[in-house]
Tab-separated table of C-alpha atoms in Angstrom:
chain	number	residue	atom	x	y	z
A	95	MET	CA	88.570	110.531	128.342
A	96	LEU	CA	91.743	108.468	128.301
A	97	ALA	CA	92.787	110.006	124.981
A	98	LEU	CA	92.224	113.490	126.412
A	99	ARG	CA	94.322	112.669	129.500
A	100	LEU	CA	97.155	111.302	127.375
A	101	THR	CA	96.976	114.418	125.227
A	102	ARG	CA	97.100	116.710	128.248
A	103	VAL	CA	100.118	115.120	129.955
A	104	ALA	CA	102.171	114.590	126.776
A	105	HIS	CA	105.645	116.031	126.186
A	106	PRO	CA	105.844	119.521	124.587
A	107	ALA	CA	107.495	118.014	121.501
A	108	VAL	CA	104.497	115.699	121.087
A	109	HIS	CA	102.158	118.690	121.394
A	110	LEU	CA	104.185	120.498	118.751
A	111	ARG	CA	103.852	117.601	116.318
A	112	ARG	CA	100.104	117.397	116.938
A	113	LEU	CA	99.869	121.147	116.398
A	114	LEU	CA	101.563	120.674	113.022
A	115	VAL	CA	98.897	118.107	112.114
A	116	ALA	CA	96.158	120.553	113.150
A	117	THR	CA	97.746	123.335	111.091
A	118	ALA	CA	97.991	121.108	108.019
A	119	ALA	CA	94.363	120.049	108.457
A	120	ALA	CA	93.369	123.712	108.737
A	121	GLY	CA	95.109	124.579	105.464
A	122	THR	CA	93.595	121.595	103.676
A	123	GLY	CA	90.146	122.367	105.048
A	124	PHE	CA	90.393	125.968	103.866
A	125	LEU	CA	91.297	124.783	100.355
A	126	LEU	CA	88.284	122.458	100.335
A	127	LEU	CA	85.997	125.286	101.458
A	128	SER	CA	87.499	127.546	98.792
A	129	ALA	CA	86.594	124.948	96.153
A	130	LEU	CA	83.039	124.997	97.527
A	131	GLY	CA	82.990	128.794	97.378
A	132	TYR	CA	84.140	128.754	93.748
A	133	ALA	CA	81.382	126.270	92.898
A	134	LEU	CA	78.800	128.558	94.537
A	135	ALA	CA	80.115	131.663	92.746
A	136	HIS	CA	80.308	129.956	89.324
A	137	PRO	CA	77.334	127.596	89.034
A	138	GLY	CA	77.710	127.423	85.247
A	139	ASN	CA	81.287	126.090	85.366
A	140	PRO	CA	81.161	122.659	87.043
A	141	THR	CA	84.383	121.568	85.303
A	142	GLY	CA	86.403	124.338	86.917
A	143	ALA	CA	84.906	123.579	90.327
A	144	LEU	CA	85.727	119.891	89.931
A	145	LEU	CA	89.282	120.764	88.882
A	146	ARG	CA	89.773	122.895	91.972
A	147	LEU	CA	88.395	120.142	94.161
A	148	SER	CA	90.682	117.566	92.539
A	149	TRP	CA	93.747	119.749	93.181
A	150	CYS	CA	92.919	119.535	96.913
A	151	ALA	CA	93.814	115.829	96.823
A	152	ILE	CA	97.551	116.627	96.914
A	153	PRO	CA	97.446	118.688	100.161
A	154	LEU	CA	95.035	116.128	101.605
A	155	ALA	CA	97.455	113.267	100.898
A	156	ALA	CA	100.324	115.272	102.425
A	157	THR	CA	98.245	115.935	105.555
A	158	VAL	CA	97.345	112.267	105.966
A	159	HIS	CA	100.989	111.281	105.485
A	160	LEU	CA	102.049	113.702	108.217
A	161	ALA	CA	99.316	112.469	110.563
A	162	VAL	CA	100.472	108.866	110.179
A	163	ALA	CA	104.113	109.814	110.823
A	164	VAL	CA	103.157	111.773	113.960
A	165	ALA	CA	101.020	108.903	115.267
A	166	ARG	CA	103.897	106.453	114.823
A	167	THR	CA	106.171	108.601	117.016
A	168	ASP	CA	103.599	109.220	119.758
A	169	PRO	CA	105.060	107.690	122.958
A	170	GLY	CA	101.619	107.500	124.599
A	171	THR	CA	100.381	104.900	122.128
A	172	ARG	CA	103.494	102.699	122.101
A	173	PRO	CA	102.923	99.140	123.408
A	174	ARG	CA	104.649	98.421	126.712
A	175	PRO	CA	104.829	95.329	128.926
A	176	GLY	CA	102.017	95.141	131.453
A	177	LEU	CA	99.563	97.514	129.770
A	178	SER	CA	97.296	94.681	128.666
A	179	ALA	CA	96.465	94.009	132.319
A	180	PHE	CA	94.898	97.486	132.489
A	181	GLY	CA	92.926	96.990	129.293
A	182	LEU	CA	95.433	98.840	127.096
A	183	GLY	CA	96.277	96.194	124.565
A	184	PRO	CA	97.476	96.820	120.998
A	185	ALA	CA	93.922	97.320	119.707
A	186	ARG	CA	93.090	99.860	122.411
A	187	LEU	CA	96.321	101.774	121.819
A	188	MET	CA	95.580	101.831	118.088
A	189	ALA	CA	92.116	103.261	118.805
A	190	ILE	CA	93.631	105.929	121.095
A	191	ALA	CA	96.124	106.938	118.393
A	192	ALA	CA	93.337	107.218	115.808
A	193	LEU	CA	91.242	109.270	118.240
A	194	ASN	CA	94.140	111.649	118.964
A	195	THR	CA	94.656	112.138	115.233
A	196	ALA	CA	90.950	112.778	114.718
A	197	LEU	CA	90.929	115.369	117.531
A	198	ALA	CA	93.886	117.238	116.028
A	199	CYS	CA	92.338	117.247	112.543
A	200	VAL	CA	88.922	118.324	113.862
A	201	LEU	CA	90.587	121.241	115.631
A	202	GLY	CA	92.231	122.261	112.366
A	203	SER	CA	88.990	121.910	110.417
A	204	LEU	CA	87.131	124.130	112.907
A	205	LEU	CA	89.902	126.722	112.612
A	206	ALA	CA	89.584	126.619	108.818
A	207	LEU	CA	85.807	127.115	109.076
A	208	LEU	CA	86.234	130.121	111.364
A	209	VAL	CA	88.776	131.742	109.024
A	210	PHE	CA	86.593	131.020	106.003
A	211	LEU	CA	83.527	132.557	107.632
A	212	HIS	CA	85.581	135.572	108.741
A	213	LEU	CA	86.881	136.193	105.223
A	214	ARG	CA	83.364	135.882	103.856
A	215	GLY	CA	82.156	138.537	106.269
A	216	ASP	CA	79.696	136.263	108.060
A	217	LEU	CA	81.154	136.988	111.522
A	218	THR	CA	82.432	140.564	111.835
A	219	GLY	CA	82.031	142.081	108.397
A	220	MET	CA	84.048	141.865	105.185
A	221	PRO	CA	87.811	142.168	105.879
A	222	PHE	CA	90.527	143.371	103.461
A	223	ASP	CA	87.998	145.662	101.702
A	224	GLY	CA	86.254	142.652	100.133
A	225	ALA	CA	89.319	141.363	98.271
A	226	ALA	CA	88.423	137.725	99.027
A	227	LYS	CA	84.771	137.824	98.027
A	228	ASP	CA	85.437	136.675	94.452
A	229	PHE	CA	86.544	133.114	95.273
A	230	LEU	CA	84.638	132.722	98.562
A	231	ALA	CA	81.118	133.494	97.216
A	232	ALA	CA	80.429	136.140	99.866
A	233	ASP	CA	77.157	137.180	98.205
A	234	ARG	CA	75.657	133.684	98.477
A	235	SER	CA	74.545	131.697	101.490
A	236	LEU	CA	76.893	128.924	102.519
A	237	PRO	CA	75.318	125.428	102.618
A	238	LEU	CA	76.338	124.201	106.049
A	239	PRO	CA	75.895	120.435	105.373
A	240	ALA	CA	78.196	120.626	102.335
A	241	ALA	CA	80.797	122.592	104.280
A	242	LEU	CA	80.731	120.154	107.204
A	243	THR	CA	80.978	117.199	104.821
A	244	LEU	CA	84.106	118.641	103.205
A	245	LEU	CA	85.623	119.479	106.577
A	246	ALA	CA	85.009	115.917	107.790
A	247	VAL	CA	87.199	114.454	105.026
A	248	PRO	CA	90.638	115.183	106.603
A	249	PRO	CA	89.779	113.792	110.089
A	250	VAL	CA	88.129	110.658	108.679
A	251	LEU	CA	90.916	109.863	106.223
A	252	ALA	CA	93.716	110.644	108.697
A	253	SER	CA	92.231	108.571	111.534
A	254	ALA	CA	91.489	105.675	109.164
A	255	ALA	CA	95.068	105.744	107.852
A	256	VAL	CA	96.457	105.784	111.401
A	257	ALA	CA	94.243	102.867	112.430
A	258	LEU	CA	95.306	100.903	109.351
A	259	THR	CA	98.988	101.594	109.949
A	260	LEU	CA	98.999	100.854	113.682
A	261	ARG	CA	96.642	97.888	113.585
A	262	PRO	CA	97.802	94.907	115.686
A	263	ARG	CA	99.381	92.186	113.600
A	264	ASP	CA	99.159	88.622	114.879
A	265	LEU	CA	102.402	86.714	114.486
A	266	PRO	CA	102.109	83.310	112.800
A	267	HIS	CA	102.795	80.254	114.929
A	268	PRO	CA	106.399	79.102	114.518
A	269	GLY	CA	105.711	75.365	114.189
A	270	PRO	CA	103.024	72.914	113.106
A	271	ARG	CA	100.205	72.174	115.495
A	272	ALA	CA	98.938	68.730	116.392
A	273	TYR	CA	96.011	67.331	118.330
A	274	GLY	CA	97.039	65.220	121.295
A	275	ARG	CA	95.247	63.021	123.782
A	276	PHE	CA	91.615	63.897	124.531
A	277	GLY	CA	91.696	66.652	121.891
A	278	ALA	CA	94.568	68.535	123.497
A	279	TYR	CA	95.804	71.248	121.119
A	280	GLY	CA	99.503	71.948	121.055
A	281	THR	CA	102.622	72.056	118.943
A	282	GLY	CA	103.959	69.134	117.019
A	283	THR	CA	107.546	69.689	118.172
A	284	PRO	CA	108.685	67.720	121.249
A	285	GLU	CA	109.169	69.697	124.414
A	286	GLU	CA	112.543	69.882	126.139
A	287	THR	CA	113.106	68.937	129.719
A	288	PHE	CA	113.781	71.542	132.377
A	289	GLY	CA	117.433	70.636	132.736
A	290	ALA	CA	118.116	70.721	129.007
A	291	TYR	CA	116.450	74.121	128.616
A	292	GLY	CA	117.826	75.760	131.722
A	293	ARG	CA	121.405	74.722	131.290
A	294	PHE	CA	123.495	77.842	130.841
A	295	GLY	CA	124.684	78.229	127.233
A	296	ALA	CA	123.085	75.001	126.014
A	297	ARG	CA	120.935	76.803	123.438
A	298	LEU	CA	123.732	79.056	122.223
A	299	PHE	CA	126.517	76.567	121.628
A	300	LYS	CA	125.232	73.283	120.231
A	301	ARG	CA	127.756	70.649	119.240
A	302	PRO	CA	127.384	69.220	115.748
A	303	PRO	CA	126.294	65.568	115.580
A	304	ARG	CA	129.066	63.051	115.039
A	305	PRO	CA	129.101	60.927	111.903
A	306	ALA	CA	127.856	57.347	111.921
A	307	ASP	CA	131.321	55.760	111.897
A	308	ALA	CA	132.423	57.901	114.831
A	309	ASP	CA	129.338	56.869	116.790
A	310	THR	CA	130.045	53.193	116.034
A	311	ALA	CA	133.676	53.501	117.078
A	312	ALA	CA	132.672	55.256	120.285
A	313	ALA	CA	130.189	52.513	121.050
A	314	ASP	CA	132.814	49.821	120.459
A	315	ASP	CA	135.277	51.608	122.731
A	316	ASP	CA	132.663	51.882	125.442
A	317	ALA	CA	131.847	48.206	125.101
A	318	GLN	CA	135.527	47.214	125.325
A	319	ALA	CA	136.272	49.507	128.253
A	320	SER	CA	136.789	47.914	131.616
A	321	PRO	CA	134.536	48.648	134.585
A	322	GLN	CA	137.492	50.323	136.336
A	323	ASP	CA	137.396	53.121	133.719
A	324	ALA	CA	133.896	54.172	134.721
A	325	PRO	CA	134.895	56.132	137.844
A	326	SER	CA	137.538	58.020	135.891
A	327	SER	CA	135.158	58.873	133.047
A	328	ALA	CA	132.518	60.242	135.423
A	329	PRO	CA	134.721	63.157	136.698
A	330	GLN	CA	135.606	63.925	133.103
A	331	ASP	CA	131.925	64.279	132.204
A	332	VAL	CA	131.346	66.521	135.222
A	333	ARG	CA	134.356	68.639	134.257
A	334	ALA	CA	133.093	68.971	130.651
A	335	ALA	CA	129.653	70.049	131.868
A	336	ALA	CA	131.244	72.669	134.136
A	337	GLU	CA	133.279	74.007	131.230
A	338	ASP	CA	130.135	74.250	129.102
A	339	GLN	CA	128.406	76.189	131.847
A	340	ALA	CA	131.356	78.551	132.226
A	341	VAL	CA	131.170	79.668	128.580
A	342	PRO	CA	129.943	83.266	128.543
A	343	ALA	CA	126.614	83.973	126.806
A	344	LEU	CA	127.866	85.987	123.877
A	345	PRO	CA	125.253	87.767	121.751
A	346	ALA	CA	124.502	86.360	118.346
A	347	PRO	CA	125.941	88.274	115.397
A	348	PRO	CA	123.479	90.682	113.770
A	349	VAL	CA	121.650	89.482	110.714
A	350	PRO	CA	122.680	91.464	107.603
A	351	THR	CA	120.025	93.935	106.558
A	352	GLN	CA	118.395	93.002	103.274
A	353	PRO	CA	118.222	95.862	100.763
A	354	PRO	CA	114.769	97.220	99.899
A	355	THR	CA	113.221	95.660	96.817
A	356	GLY	CA	111.693	98.815	95.327
A	357	LEU	CA	114.769	100.229	93.590
A	358	PRO	CA	114.273	98.516	90.174
A	359	TRP	CA	110.574	99.346	90.162
A	360	GLY	CA	111.291	102.945	91.116
A	361	ILE	CA	113.809	103.361	88.306
A	362	ALA	CA	111.333	101.852	85.820
A	363	VAL	CA	108.476	104.122	86.921
A	364	LEU	CA	110.811	107.128	86.918
A	365	ALA	CA	111.892	106.395	83.331
A	366	ALA	CA	108.254	105.925	82.317
A	367	GLY	CA	107.335	109.295	83.833
A	368	LEU	CA	110.120	111.084	81.957
A	369	ALA	CA	109.032	109.372	78.741
A	370	VAL	CA	105.417	110.484	79.227
A	371	GLU	CA	106.575	114.060	79.851
A	372	SER	CA	108.708	113.986	76.696
A	373	TYR	CA	105.781	112.742	74.635
A	374	ALA	CA	103.472	115.375	76.124
A	375	GLY	CA	106.002	118.107	75.344
A	376	THR	CA	106.264	117.155	71.676
A	377	THR	CA	102.471	117.017	71.198
A	378	GLY	CA	100.982	120.477	70.896
A	379	ALA	CA	97.305	119.486	70.861
A	380	THR	CA	97.144	118.244	74.449
A	381	PRO	CA	94.954	120.269	76.843
A	382	ARG	CA	96.588	122.441	79.465
A	383	THR	CA	95.695	122.399	83.135
A	384	THR	CA	95.519	125.316	85.524
A	385	LEU	CA	95.997	125.529	89.258
A	386	PRO	CA	93.241	127.151	91.380
A	387	GLY	CA	95.299	130.324	91.663
A	388	GLY	CA	95.588	130.743	87.891
A	389	LEU	CA	99.021	129.165	87.396
A	390	VAL	CA	99.258	127.149	84.185
A	391	VAL	CA	101.256	123.949	84.714
A	392	GLY	CA	101.371	122.696	81.137
A	393	PRO	CA	99.699	119.832	79.288
A	394	ALA	CA	97.735	117.169	81.098
A	395	GLY	CA	100.208	114.548	79.851
A	396	GLY	CA	103.024	116.471	81.498
A	397	LEU	CA	101.099	116.420	84.771
A	398	ALA	CA	100.693	112.633	84.459
A	399	GLY	CA	104.429	112.339	83.772
A	400	TRP	CA	105.211	114.394	86.864
A	401	SER	CA	102.999	112.067	88.922
A	402	LEU	CA	104.842	108.990	87.624
A	403	THR	CA	108.184	110.668	88.270
A	404	ALA	CA	107.199	111.446	91.847
A	405	LEU	CA	106.023	107.866	92.374
A	406	GLY	CA	109.305	106.561	90.975
A	407	LEU	CA	111.298	108.729	93.370
A	408	VAL	CA	109.273	107.484	96.336
A	409	LEU	CA	109.760	103.843	95.306
A	410	ALA	CA	113.480	104.188	94.606
A	411	ALA	CA	114.409	106.325	97.627
A	412	PRO	CA	114.676	103.449	100.187
A	413	GLY	CA	116.983	101.500	97.891
A	414	LEU	CA	119.094	104.579	97.245
A	415	THR	CA	119.321	105.233	100.981
A	416	HIS	CA	120.486	101.655	101.536
A	417	LEU	CA	123.042	102.069	98.746
A	418	CYS	CA	124.252	105.311	100.321
A	419	GLY	CA	124.829	103.510	103.617
A	420	ARG	CA	126.747	100.745	101.849
A	421	LEU	CA	128.955	103.291	100.077
A	422	LEU	CA	129.775	104.955	103.387
A	423	GLN	CA	131.286	101.690	104.623
A	424	ALA	CA	133.469	101.124	101.554
A	425	ALA	CA	137.280	101.424	101.501
A	426	ARG	CA	138.291	100.493	105.062
A	427	PRO	CA	135.799	102.561	107.114
A	428	GLY	CA	136.485	103.917	110.546
A	429	ALA	CA	134.155	103.969	113.516
A	430	ARG	CA	132.169	106.996	112.354
A	431	ARG	CA	131.681	105.800	108.777
A	432	LEU	CA	130.858	102.281	109.895
A	433	LEU	CA	128.255	103.474	112.404
A	434	ALA	CA	126.722	105.955	109.938
A	435	GLY	CA	126.534	103.383	107.168
A	436	ARG	CA	124.985	100.702	109.366
A	437	VAL	CA	122.325	103.118	110.615
A	438	LEU	CA	121.439	104.176	107.063
A	439	MET	CA	121.149	100.548	105.990
A	440	ALA	CA	118.955	99.697	108.967
A	441	GLU	CA	116.715	102.770	108.584
A	442	ALA	CA	116.565	102.774	104.785
A	443	THR	CA	112.816	102.155	104.536
A	444	ARG	CA	111.810	104.424	107.418
A	445	ILE	CA	113.893	107.379	106.219
A	446	GLY	CA	113.888	106.702	102.475
A	447	ARG	CA	110.176	107.024	101.800
A	448	PRO	CA	109.693	110.494	103.368
A	449	LEU	CA	112.955	111.571	101.753
A	450	GLY	CA	111.639	110.427	98.368
A	451	VAL	CA	108.470	112.458	98.879
A	452	VAL	CA	110.531	115.544	99.746
A	453	CYS	CA	112.666	115.053	96.630
A	454	ALA	CA	109.532	114.645	94.489
A	455	VAL	CA	108.005	117.873	95.804
A	456	ALA	CA	111.305	119.745	95.463
A	457	SER	CA	111.825	118.506	91.895
A	458	ALA	CA	108.269	119.540	90.934
A	459	ALA	CA	108.757	123.017	92.409
A	460	PHE	CA	112.172	123.426	90.770
A	461	ALA	CA	110.826	122.186	87.437
A	462	ALA	CA	107.932	124.663	87.604
A	463	GLY	CA	110.332	127.513	88.383
A	464	THR	CA	112.655	126.438	85.570
A	465	LEU	CA	109.747	126.191	83.152
A	466	TYR	CA	108.623	129.736	83.862
A	467	GLY	CA	112.228	130.931	83.798
A	468	TYR	CA	112.396	130.203	80.066
A	469	ASP	CA	109.941	133.034	79.364
A	470	GLY	CA	111.763	135.500	81.601
A	471	ALA	CA	108.497	136.449	83.334
A	472	ALA	CA	107.688	135.559	86.916
A	473	PRO	CA	104.528	133.490	87.328
A	474	ALA	CA	101.530	135.070	89.018
A	475	TYR	CA	100.926	132.850	92.018
A	476	GLY	CA	97.453	133.194	93.487
A	477	PRO	CA	96.756	133.013	97.224
A	478	LEU	CA	95.250	129.535	96.988
A	479	THR	CA	98.196	128.230	94.964
A	480	ALA	CA	100.618	129.642	97.526
A	481	LEU	CA	98.598	128.118	100.373
A	482	GLY	CA	98.480	124.711	98.696
A	483	GLY	CA	102.209	124.755	97.970
A	484	LEU	CA	102.960	125.816	101.538
A	485	VAL	CA	100.809	123.005	102.952
A	486	VAL	CA	102.430	120.358	100.726
A	487	ALA	CA	105.997	121.554	101.291
A	488	GLY	CA	105.515	122.005	105.026
A	489	CYS	CA	103.897	118.583	105.450
A	490	THR	CA	106.628	116.777	103.509
A	491	VAL	CA	109.457	118.433	105.444
A	492	ALA	CA	107.680	117.871	108.771
A	493	THR	CA	107.094	114.216	107.855
A	494	LEU	CA	110.789	113.754	107.089
A	495	LEU	CA	111.802	115.306	110.417
A	496	THR	CA	109.234	113.174	112.239
A	497	ALA	CA	110.600	110.045	110.559
A	498	ALA	CA	114.078	111.052	111.734
A	499	VAL	CA	112.724	111.346	115.286
A	500	GLU	CA	111.152	107.892	114.961
A	501	ALA	CA	114.449	106.437	113.757
A	502	ARG	CA	116.233	108.037	116.694
A	503	GLN	CA	113.720	106.543	119.101
A	504	SER	CA	114.122	103.079	117.567
A	505	ARG	CA	117.894	103.069	118.095
A	506	ALA	CA	117.814	104.682	121.549
A	507	GLY	CA	118.872	101.399	123.153
A	508	THR	CA	121.882	101.101	120.860
A	509	THR	CA	122.905	104.683	121.585
A	510	GLU	CA	122.685	104.128	125.343
A	511	ALA	CA	124.734	100.949	125.034
A	512	LEU	CA	127.446	102.785	123.103
A	513	LEU	CA	127.575	105.529	125.716
A	514	ARG	CA	127.820	102.974	128.516
A	515	LEU	CA	130.719	101.300	126.706
A	516	GLY	CA	132.579	104.620	126.685
A	517	ALA	CA	131.937	105.880	123.171
A	518	PRO	CA	132.342	109.679	123.088
A	519	ALA	CA	129.382	111.803	122.104
A	520	THR	CA	131.439	113.387	119.334
A	521	VAL	CA	131.490	110.050	117.505
A	522	LEU	CA	127.703	109.873	117.545
A	523	ARG	CA	127.358	113.469	116.392
A	524	GLY	CA	129.956	112.900	113.684
A	525	ALA	CA	128.060	109.823	112.476
A	526	ALA	CA	124.823	111.833	112.321
A	527	ALA	CA	126.564	114.577	110.327
A	528	LEU	CA	127.993	111.954	107.966
A	529	ARG	CA	124.533	110.491	107.377
A	530	ALA	CA	123.011	113.887	106.633
A	531	GLY	CA	125.899	114.867	104.343
A	532	ALA	CA	125.800	111.576	102.446
A	533	LEU	CA	122.049	111.815	101.862
A	534	LEU	CA	122.333	115.425	100.754
A	535	ALA	CA	125.226	114.609	98.412
A	536	LEU	CA	123.218	111.809	96.773
A	537	PHE	CA	119.669	113.166	96.668
A	538	GLY	CA	120.491	116.829	96.027
A	539	PRO	CA	122.024	116.426	92.547
A	540	LEU	CA	119.517	113.671	91.760
A	541	THR	CA	116.597	116.005	92.497
A	542	LEU	CA	118.065	118.783	90.357
A	543	LEU	CA	118.768	116.376	87.502
A	544	ILE	CA	115.239	114.949	87.506
A	545	ALA	CA	113.715	118.425	87.746
A	546	ASP	CA	115.777	119.620	84.776
A	547	LEU	CA	114.867	116.557	82.720
A	548	ALA	CA	111.200	116.993	83.618
A	549	ALA	CA	111.121	120.653	82.605
A	550	LEU	CA	113.163	120.269	79.407
A	551	PRO	CA	110.429	118.655	77.223
A	552	LEU	CA	107.862	121.255	78.346
A	553	ALA	CA	110.058	124.252	77.491
A	554	PRO	CA	108.633	126.481	74.737
């Protein structure tokens, strides 16, 4: 009931993102049911049915990726101070997020089942003059347990991925633990007194210890000092303490962001994928694979090379995003370039991975179009191929936009602080435009180059 209440009172933008998850689950569920219909219509071709079912893994992965991104940006499941007193701890919020994802995916699966039954003619008769009866097995009875099992795959996988991503992580204890008197369990580090801890600025500005010779000389001077010097030294100590307390509490300088470590691995996997595609293009005896709609995508080795290339792009994209932010700050940057570069460096992992997935999908689509452009004939895309491509492309773009929303939410405090300090809104908008332009200038030509290199070995 709590998940339903949070769903009902959510912001319209949150409802829109959940509706996108439901739509993606509906498209994926319809593809799974279409694979079942093909298996019913062609009982003597189990290999073709298995191939169609295996092609549904790509839209399913895209749907799960979108569901995780939407769950991460859901404000209703974000931990806040004081919620644990009402029983809404991190584990409960994780369960609510998984339940919301499952509800959205179940809604999409039910929509896919209704559309599938309508196209089969089981509800109101055969629509479109029976054009869809060939791949939906309209002349055979639909096994309901098999259909429900296939439709349960997107909600189960999406909710499990959300629960795994948003699971509460216990922080390790900062220091060693020791057993004290009567079995008391505590830390091994000595505790500070109340005055030492509460003194203003004492923990921010610590004086370095003096060397041994300085300590000895100070002790000798104190020993040789006359008792009349004690009253004069006491006001000096009080004055020094007052000066220490008057030091303003300046914030610590930000820790430099470490670059992501996946760039070398991504480049290596990308090179391996291009090498596999080149080898598959030179070997003429390799089997060719076909999409469910009848579109031939080339040898199976070329498909494996495309998979490695996509994985390499996903691994290398965070490092490239970090590098793009560093390049923006080169050569005496101004306020806009400095702000844009720092944001890209800080959000390299969050933005880079969805951006790498988008580049992988775009390079695969461009490579397929370039490959068919060599023959001069347009490929005959079937309805299922178009639906699968639409689901994958839509989910990747929606995931990238959702990641951008998450990054904006994470730096909302910084943006408010800049506005309070008097920074004009044009500077923030200019920095956002610089980030988008820099990413487009780097990843656009890179995507076209990889797509051209991927399609070149497979050209006839």
